[in-house]
XYZ file of C-alpha atoms in Angstrom:
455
model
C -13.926 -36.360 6.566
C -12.215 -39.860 7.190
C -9.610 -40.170 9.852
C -6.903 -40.774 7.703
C -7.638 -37.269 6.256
C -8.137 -35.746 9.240
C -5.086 -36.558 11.066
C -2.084 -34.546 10.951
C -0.155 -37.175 9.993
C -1.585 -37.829 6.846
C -1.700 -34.198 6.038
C 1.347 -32.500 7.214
C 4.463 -31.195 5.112
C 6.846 -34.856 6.281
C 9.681 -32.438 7.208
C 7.848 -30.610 10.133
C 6.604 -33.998 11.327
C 9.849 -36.054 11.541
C 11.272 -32.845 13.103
C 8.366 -32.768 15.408
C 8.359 -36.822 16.359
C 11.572 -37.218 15.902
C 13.698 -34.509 17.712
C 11.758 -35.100 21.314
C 12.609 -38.789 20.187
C 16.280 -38.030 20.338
C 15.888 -35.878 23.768
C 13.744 -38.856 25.338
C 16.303 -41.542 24.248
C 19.701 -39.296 25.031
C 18.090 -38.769 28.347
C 17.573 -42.611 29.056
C 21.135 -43.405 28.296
C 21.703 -40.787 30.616
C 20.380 -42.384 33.741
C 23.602 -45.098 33.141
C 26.127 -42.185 31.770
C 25.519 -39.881 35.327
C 25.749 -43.017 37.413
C 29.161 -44.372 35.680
C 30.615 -40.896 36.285
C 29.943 -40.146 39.777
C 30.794 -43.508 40.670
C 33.746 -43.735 38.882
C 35.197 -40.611 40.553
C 33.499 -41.919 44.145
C 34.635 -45.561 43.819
C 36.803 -46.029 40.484
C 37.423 -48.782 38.305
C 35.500 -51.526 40.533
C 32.459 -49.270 40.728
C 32.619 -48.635 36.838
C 32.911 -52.437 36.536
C 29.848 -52.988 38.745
C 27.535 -51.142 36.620
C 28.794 -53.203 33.442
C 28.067 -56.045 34.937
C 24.590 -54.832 36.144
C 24.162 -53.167 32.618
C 22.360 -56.484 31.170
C 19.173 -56.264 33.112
C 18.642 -52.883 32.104
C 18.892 -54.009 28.373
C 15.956 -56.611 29.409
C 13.587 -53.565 30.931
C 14.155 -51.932 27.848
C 13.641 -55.076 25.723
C 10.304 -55.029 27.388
C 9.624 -51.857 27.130
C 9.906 -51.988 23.221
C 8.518 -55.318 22.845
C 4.825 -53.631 24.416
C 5.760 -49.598 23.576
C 6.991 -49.731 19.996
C 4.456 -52.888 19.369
C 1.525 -51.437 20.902
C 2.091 -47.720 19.285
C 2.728 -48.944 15.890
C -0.501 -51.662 16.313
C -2.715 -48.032 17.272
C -0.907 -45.911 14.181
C -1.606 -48.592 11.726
C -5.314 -49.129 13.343
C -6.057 -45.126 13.560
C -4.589 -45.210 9.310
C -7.365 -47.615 8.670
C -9.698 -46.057 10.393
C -9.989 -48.575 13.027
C -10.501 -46.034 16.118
C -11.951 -48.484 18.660
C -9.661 -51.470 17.792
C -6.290 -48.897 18.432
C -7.420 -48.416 22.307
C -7.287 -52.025 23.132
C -3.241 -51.958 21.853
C -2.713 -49.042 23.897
C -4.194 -50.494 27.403
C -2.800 -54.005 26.667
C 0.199 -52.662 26.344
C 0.177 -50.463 28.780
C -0.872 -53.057 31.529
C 1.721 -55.912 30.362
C 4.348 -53.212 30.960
C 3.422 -52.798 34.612
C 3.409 -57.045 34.866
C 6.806 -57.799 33.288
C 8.426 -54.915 35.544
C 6.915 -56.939 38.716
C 7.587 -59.949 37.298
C 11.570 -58.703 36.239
C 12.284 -57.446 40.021
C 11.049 -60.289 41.893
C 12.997 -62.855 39.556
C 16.257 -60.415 39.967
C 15.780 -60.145 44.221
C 15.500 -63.990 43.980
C 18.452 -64.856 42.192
C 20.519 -61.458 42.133
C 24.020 -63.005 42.997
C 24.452 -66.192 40.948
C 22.287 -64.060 38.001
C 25.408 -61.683 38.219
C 27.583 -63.928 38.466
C 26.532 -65.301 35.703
C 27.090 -61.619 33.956
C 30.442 -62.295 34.289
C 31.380 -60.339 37.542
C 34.486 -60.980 39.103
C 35.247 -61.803 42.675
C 36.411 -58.563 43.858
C 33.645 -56.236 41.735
C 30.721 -58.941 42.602
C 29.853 -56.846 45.902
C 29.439 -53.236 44.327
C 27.385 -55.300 41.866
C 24.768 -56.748 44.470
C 24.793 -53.470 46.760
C 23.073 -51.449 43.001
C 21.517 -53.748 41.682
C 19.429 -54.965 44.926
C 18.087 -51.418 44.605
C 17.594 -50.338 40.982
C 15.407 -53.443 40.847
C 12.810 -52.506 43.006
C 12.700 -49.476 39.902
C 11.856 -51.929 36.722
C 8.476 -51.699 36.372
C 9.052 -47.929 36.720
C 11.610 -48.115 33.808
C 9.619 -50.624 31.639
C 6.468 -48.014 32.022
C 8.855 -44.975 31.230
C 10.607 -46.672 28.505
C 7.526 -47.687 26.602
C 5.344 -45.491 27.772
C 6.863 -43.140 26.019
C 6.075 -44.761 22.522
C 2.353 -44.650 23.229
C 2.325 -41.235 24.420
C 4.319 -40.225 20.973
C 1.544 -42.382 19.105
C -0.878 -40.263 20.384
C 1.008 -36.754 19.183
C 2.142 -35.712 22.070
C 6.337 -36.084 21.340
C 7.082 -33.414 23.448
C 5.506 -35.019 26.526
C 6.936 -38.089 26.063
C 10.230 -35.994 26.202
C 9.353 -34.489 29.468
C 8.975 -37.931 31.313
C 12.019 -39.321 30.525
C 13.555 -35.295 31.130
C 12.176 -35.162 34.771
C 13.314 -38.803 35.558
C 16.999 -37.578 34.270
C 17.485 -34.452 36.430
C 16.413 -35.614 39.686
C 18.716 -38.705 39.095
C 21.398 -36.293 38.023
C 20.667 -33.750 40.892
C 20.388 -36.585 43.799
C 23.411 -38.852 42.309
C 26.074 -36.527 43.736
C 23.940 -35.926 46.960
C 23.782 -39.136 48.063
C 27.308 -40.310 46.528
C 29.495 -37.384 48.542
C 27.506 -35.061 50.630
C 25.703 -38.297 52.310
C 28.635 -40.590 51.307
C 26.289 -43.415 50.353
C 28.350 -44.644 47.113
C 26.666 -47.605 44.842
C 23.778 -47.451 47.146
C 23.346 -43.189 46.868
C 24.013 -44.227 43.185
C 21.249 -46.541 42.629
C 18.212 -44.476 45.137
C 19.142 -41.622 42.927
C 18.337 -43.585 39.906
C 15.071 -45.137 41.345
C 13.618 -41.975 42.694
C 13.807 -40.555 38.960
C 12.292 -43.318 37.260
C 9.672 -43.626 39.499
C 8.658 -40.044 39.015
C 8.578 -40.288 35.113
C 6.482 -43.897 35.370
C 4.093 -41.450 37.017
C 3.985 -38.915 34.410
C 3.655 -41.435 31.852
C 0.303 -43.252 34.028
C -1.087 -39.270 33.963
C -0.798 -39.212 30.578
C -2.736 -42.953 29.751
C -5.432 -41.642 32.031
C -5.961 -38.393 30.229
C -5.342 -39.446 26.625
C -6.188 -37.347 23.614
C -7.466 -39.643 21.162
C -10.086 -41.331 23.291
C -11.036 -42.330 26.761
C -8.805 -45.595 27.840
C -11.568 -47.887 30.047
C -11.055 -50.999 32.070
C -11.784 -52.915 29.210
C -9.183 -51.899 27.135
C -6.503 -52.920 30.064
C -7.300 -56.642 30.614
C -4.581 -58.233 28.083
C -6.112 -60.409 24.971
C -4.358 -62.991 23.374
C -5.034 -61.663 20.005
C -4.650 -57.555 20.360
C -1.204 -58.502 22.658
C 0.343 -60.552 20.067
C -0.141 -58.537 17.248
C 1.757 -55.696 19.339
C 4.209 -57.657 20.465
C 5.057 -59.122 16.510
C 5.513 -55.297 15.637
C 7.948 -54.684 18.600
C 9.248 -57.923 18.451
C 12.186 -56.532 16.400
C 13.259 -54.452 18.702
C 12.811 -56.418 21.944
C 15.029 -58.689 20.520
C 17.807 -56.881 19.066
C 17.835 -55.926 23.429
C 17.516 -59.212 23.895
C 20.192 -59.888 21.696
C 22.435 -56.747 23.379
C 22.277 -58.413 26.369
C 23.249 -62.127 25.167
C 26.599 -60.192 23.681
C 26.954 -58.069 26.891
C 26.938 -60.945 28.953
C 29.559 -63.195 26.179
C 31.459 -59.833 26.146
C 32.207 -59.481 29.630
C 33.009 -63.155 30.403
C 35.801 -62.637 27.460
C 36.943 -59.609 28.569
C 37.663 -60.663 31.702
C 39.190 -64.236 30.386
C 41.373 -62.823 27.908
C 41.698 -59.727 29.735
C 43.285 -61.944 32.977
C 45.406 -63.443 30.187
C 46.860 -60.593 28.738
C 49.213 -57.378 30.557
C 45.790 -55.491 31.183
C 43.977 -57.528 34.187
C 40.922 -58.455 34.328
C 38.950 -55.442 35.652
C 40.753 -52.571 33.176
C 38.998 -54.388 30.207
C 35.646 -55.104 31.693
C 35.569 -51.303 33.095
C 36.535 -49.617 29.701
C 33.976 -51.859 27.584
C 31.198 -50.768 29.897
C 31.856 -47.180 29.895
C 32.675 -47.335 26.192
C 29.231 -48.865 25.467
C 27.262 -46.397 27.110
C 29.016 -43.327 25.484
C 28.278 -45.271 22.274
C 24.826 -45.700 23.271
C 24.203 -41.402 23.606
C 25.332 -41.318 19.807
C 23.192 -44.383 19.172
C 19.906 -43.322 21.031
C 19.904 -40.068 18.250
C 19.780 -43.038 15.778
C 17.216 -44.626 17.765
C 15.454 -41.548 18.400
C 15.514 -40.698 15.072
C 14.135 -44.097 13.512
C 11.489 -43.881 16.425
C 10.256 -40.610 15.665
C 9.971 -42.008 12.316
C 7.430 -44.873 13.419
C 4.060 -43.057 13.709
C 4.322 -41.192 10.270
C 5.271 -44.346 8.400
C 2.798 -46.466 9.839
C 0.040 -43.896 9.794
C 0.720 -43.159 5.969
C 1.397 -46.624 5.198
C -2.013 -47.716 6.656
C -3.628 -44.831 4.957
C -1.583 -46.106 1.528
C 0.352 -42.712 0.746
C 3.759 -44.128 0.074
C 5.180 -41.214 -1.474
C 4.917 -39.884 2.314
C 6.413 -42.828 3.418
C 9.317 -42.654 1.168
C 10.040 -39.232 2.115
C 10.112 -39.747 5.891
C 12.703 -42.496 5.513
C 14.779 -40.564 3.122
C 14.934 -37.659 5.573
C 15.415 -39.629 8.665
C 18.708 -41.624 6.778
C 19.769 -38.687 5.778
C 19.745 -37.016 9.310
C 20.815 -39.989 11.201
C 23.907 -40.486 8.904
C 25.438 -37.231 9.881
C 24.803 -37.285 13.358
C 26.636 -40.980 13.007
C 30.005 -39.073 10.987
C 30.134 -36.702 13.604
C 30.273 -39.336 16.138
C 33.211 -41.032 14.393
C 35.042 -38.143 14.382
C 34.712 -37.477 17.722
C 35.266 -41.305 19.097
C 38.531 -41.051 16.689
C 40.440 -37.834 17.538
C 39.086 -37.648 20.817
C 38.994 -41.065 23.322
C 41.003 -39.978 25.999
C 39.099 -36.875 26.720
C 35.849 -38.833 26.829
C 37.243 -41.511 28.971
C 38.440 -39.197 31.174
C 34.987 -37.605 31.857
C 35.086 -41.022 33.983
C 37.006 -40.813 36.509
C 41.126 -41.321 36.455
C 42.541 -44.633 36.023
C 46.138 -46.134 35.000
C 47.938 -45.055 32.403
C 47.398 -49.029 30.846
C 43.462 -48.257 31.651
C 43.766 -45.414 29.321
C 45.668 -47.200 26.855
C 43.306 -50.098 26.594
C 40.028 -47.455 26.221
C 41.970 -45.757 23.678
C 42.856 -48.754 21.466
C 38.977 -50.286 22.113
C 37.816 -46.777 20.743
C 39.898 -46.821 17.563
C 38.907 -50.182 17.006
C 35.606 -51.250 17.424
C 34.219 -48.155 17.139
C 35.646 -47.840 13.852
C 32.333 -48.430 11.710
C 30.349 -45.742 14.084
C 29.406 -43.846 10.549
C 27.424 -46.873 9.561
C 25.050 -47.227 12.614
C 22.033 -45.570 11.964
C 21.369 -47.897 8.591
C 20.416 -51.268 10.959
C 17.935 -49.493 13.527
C 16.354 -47.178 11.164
C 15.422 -50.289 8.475
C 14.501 -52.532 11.481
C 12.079 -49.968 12.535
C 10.361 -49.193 9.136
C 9.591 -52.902 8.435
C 7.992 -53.470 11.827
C 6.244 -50.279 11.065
C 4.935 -51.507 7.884
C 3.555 -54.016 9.193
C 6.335 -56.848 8.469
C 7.854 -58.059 11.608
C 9.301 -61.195 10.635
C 11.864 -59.078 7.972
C 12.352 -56.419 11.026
C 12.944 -58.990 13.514
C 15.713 -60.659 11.504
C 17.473 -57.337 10.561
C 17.506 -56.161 14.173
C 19.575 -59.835 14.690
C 21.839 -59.178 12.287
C 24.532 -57.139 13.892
C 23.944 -58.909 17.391
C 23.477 -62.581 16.824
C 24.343 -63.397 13.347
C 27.506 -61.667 13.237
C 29.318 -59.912 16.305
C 27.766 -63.355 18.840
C 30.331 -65.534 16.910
C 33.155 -63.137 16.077
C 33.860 -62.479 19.576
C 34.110 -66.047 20.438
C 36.239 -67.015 17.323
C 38.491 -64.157 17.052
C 39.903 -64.265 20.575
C 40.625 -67.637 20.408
C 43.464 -66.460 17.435
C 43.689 -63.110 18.337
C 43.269 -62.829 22.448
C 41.957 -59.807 23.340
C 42.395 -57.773 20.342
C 40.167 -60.245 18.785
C 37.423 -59.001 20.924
C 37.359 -55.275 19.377
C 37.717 -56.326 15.739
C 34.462 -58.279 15.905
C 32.727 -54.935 16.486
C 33.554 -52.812 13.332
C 33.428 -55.989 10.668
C 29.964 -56.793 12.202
C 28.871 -52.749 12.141
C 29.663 -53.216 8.434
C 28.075 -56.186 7.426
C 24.759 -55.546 9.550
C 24.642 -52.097 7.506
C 25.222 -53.861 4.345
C 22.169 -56.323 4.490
C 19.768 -53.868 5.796
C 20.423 -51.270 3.339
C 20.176 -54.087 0.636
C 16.720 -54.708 2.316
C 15.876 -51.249 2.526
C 15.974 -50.374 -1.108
C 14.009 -53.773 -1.628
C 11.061 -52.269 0.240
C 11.276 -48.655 -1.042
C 11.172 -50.053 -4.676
C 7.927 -52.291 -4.206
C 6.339 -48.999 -2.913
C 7.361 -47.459 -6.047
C 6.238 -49.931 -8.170
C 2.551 -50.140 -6.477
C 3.113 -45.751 -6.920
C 3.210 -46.828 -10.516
């Protein structure tokens, strides 16, 4: 019996599977957006507005861990799937140790840049005078964590390659609740604020980085030797052209972040806000958005091993229906989140911490605004993710741009130069739009060829 036969993948009804890959997926991803959610809302009731500020500002070097982490995770799982399809069993353990070792480098690599250069770096983030002190006090710490977070983060895509979802879940879980369970211990009872804040968070990702090592030592496919850990030119660059996509649509998050603070505190000193009510909102704002949009994430991950596996092994009607399914399911869980960022802003600001009644205001309007086109999130990640799973980076690369660089880049440095700061939240819906426009347009593009080679 060939491998591509033999493997579950190949084999099972596609329903059970996305629900299987996908769902611990969503838990895994929620659970990393977490680690910023718990620490925004203990420190905004411990410190306020500043504090909430501080973590915005901080919040681009995080989007580079992760950019790492998918650059060698999604890469080097999708490399194995497509390998393991072929029947390639040897070949797919050199993508998994490669990847698995790079991880470990660019975290060291990351922290040592970030203790070097941490103050004008966040100045550079756009931090302003009187938040630039909270900023250095977390981030000095949650540095030291990277290559923690890197191996956590991507980790978990090669421990879901191999079929184990629901352990991939569990590392990012057990990271989560001890940073949830020391954040307020170390905040109040030891009254250690941004620094109580940031131990909490290291301490948790250190723990799941060692879950995830236990795992590569004991995996299920095959024995991972020495051998397969020294990096090779040619097995790391093939990984890293399948996760280039989404390393750089990070890579791309944090180029806006950075633009988007600078302009919200600019245009936010300009206008009757300030400049800290803008920069605070945005950042909480973001990372509420970014629960809904890990279930996207989650879902178009989860996705990943059955298209590539079936793809390699050339059943494209199993293909088809795995990306059917997973629009389907990510479309409603992107309504619901509409509704919810529509009818109810105030109540999730307020989870926050208390503020002005012009702080409110402000998160209220930036809600209604540029979270207008939430409905039509799930279309960009989830077609980004099937090309690079396919095997065609260069088209997933360029869709996971669209939104970022091609679009919502230049709208929020043209429109505020008309339309101040208001300019700044209309960028965000018109580029949600026309980011879900092309890749759908792309999407149906693929799924016909398949067809058409189906006969």
């Amino acid at each position: 019996m060939n491998q591509a036969s033999a493997n579950p993948l190949g084999t099972a009804p596609i329903g059970s599977l996305v629900r299987k890959f996908a769902v611990p997926s969503i838990i895994a991803m929620i659970v990393s957006a977490l680690y910023n959610i718990v620490d925004q809302i203990f420190i905004g009731h411990s410190i306020g507005e500043l504090g909430n500020a501080a973590t915005n500002v901080a919040f681009p070097l995080s989007t580079v861990c992760i950019a790492i982490a998918l650059l060698l995770g999604i890469g080097g799982a999708a490399a194995f799937n497509l390998s393991m399809g072929k029947g390639e069993r040897e070949k797919a353990f050199y993508y998994i140790g490669n990847a698995a070792s790079l991880m470990v480098a660019g975290g060291v690599i990351l922290c040592v840049f970030t203790e070097l250069f941490l103050e004008p770096m966040l100045t550079f983030f756009g931090s302003p005078d009187n938040v630039l002190g909270y900023a250095k006090e977390y981030v000095r710490i949650t540095a030291i964590g990277f290559p923690f977070l890197i191996l956590t983060s991507g980790g978990a895509h090669l421990v879901r390659a191999d079929g184990s979802p629901v352990y991939s879940m569990a590392c990012n879980l057990a990271g989560a609740v001890i940073n949830t369970i020391l954040d307020p211990l170390l905040i109040f009872k030891f009254n250690m604020g941004m620094t109580g804040a940031a131990l909490a968070t290291i301490f948790g990702q250190i723990v799941s980085g060692c879950l995830v090592l236990y795992y590569l030592c004991h995996y299920k496919s095959g024995k991972l030797e020495k051998k397969h850990l020294l990096p090779q030119i040619g097995v790391a660059g093939y990984a890293m052209s399948l996760g280039l996509a989404q390393a750089l649509n990070q890579v791309a998050m944090m180029i806006v972040q950075i633009v988007m603070n600078n302009s919200l505190t600019h245009y936010g000193a300009a206008s009757t806000y300030g400049e800290s009510i803008p920069l605070a909102c945005a950042g909480i704002i973001s990372k509420v958005g970014m629960v809904f949009f890990s279930v996207c994430i989650g879902i178009a991950q989860g996705m990943q091993p059955i298209v590539s596996f079936n793809y390699g092994a050339k059943k494209y009607d199993r293909v088809k229906q795995a990306v059917r399914l997973s629009f389907v399911s990510g479309s409603i869980i992107c309504i619901v989140a509409f509704i919810m960022f529509q009818l109810f802003p105030r109540q999730i600001i307020g989870l926050f911490g208390d503020g002005s009644e012009m702080y409110f205001r402000f998160a209220e309007r930036y809600f209604h605004i540029y979270m207008f086109c939430t409905f039509l999130n799930n279309i960009q990640p989830l077609t980004s993710t099937f090309c690079s799973a396919i095997g065609k980076p260069l088209k997933g690369t360029f869709l996971a741009l669209t939104r970022q660089i091609l679009f919502l880049l230049p709208l929020i440095i043209i429109f505020p130069l008309v339309m101040g700061i208001d300019g700044i939240m209309y960028a965000g819906p018109i580029s949600d739009f026309l980011a879900a426009a092309i890749s759908l347009w792309m999407l149906r593009i693929e799924l016909r060829k398949m067809s058409e080679i189906c006969g």
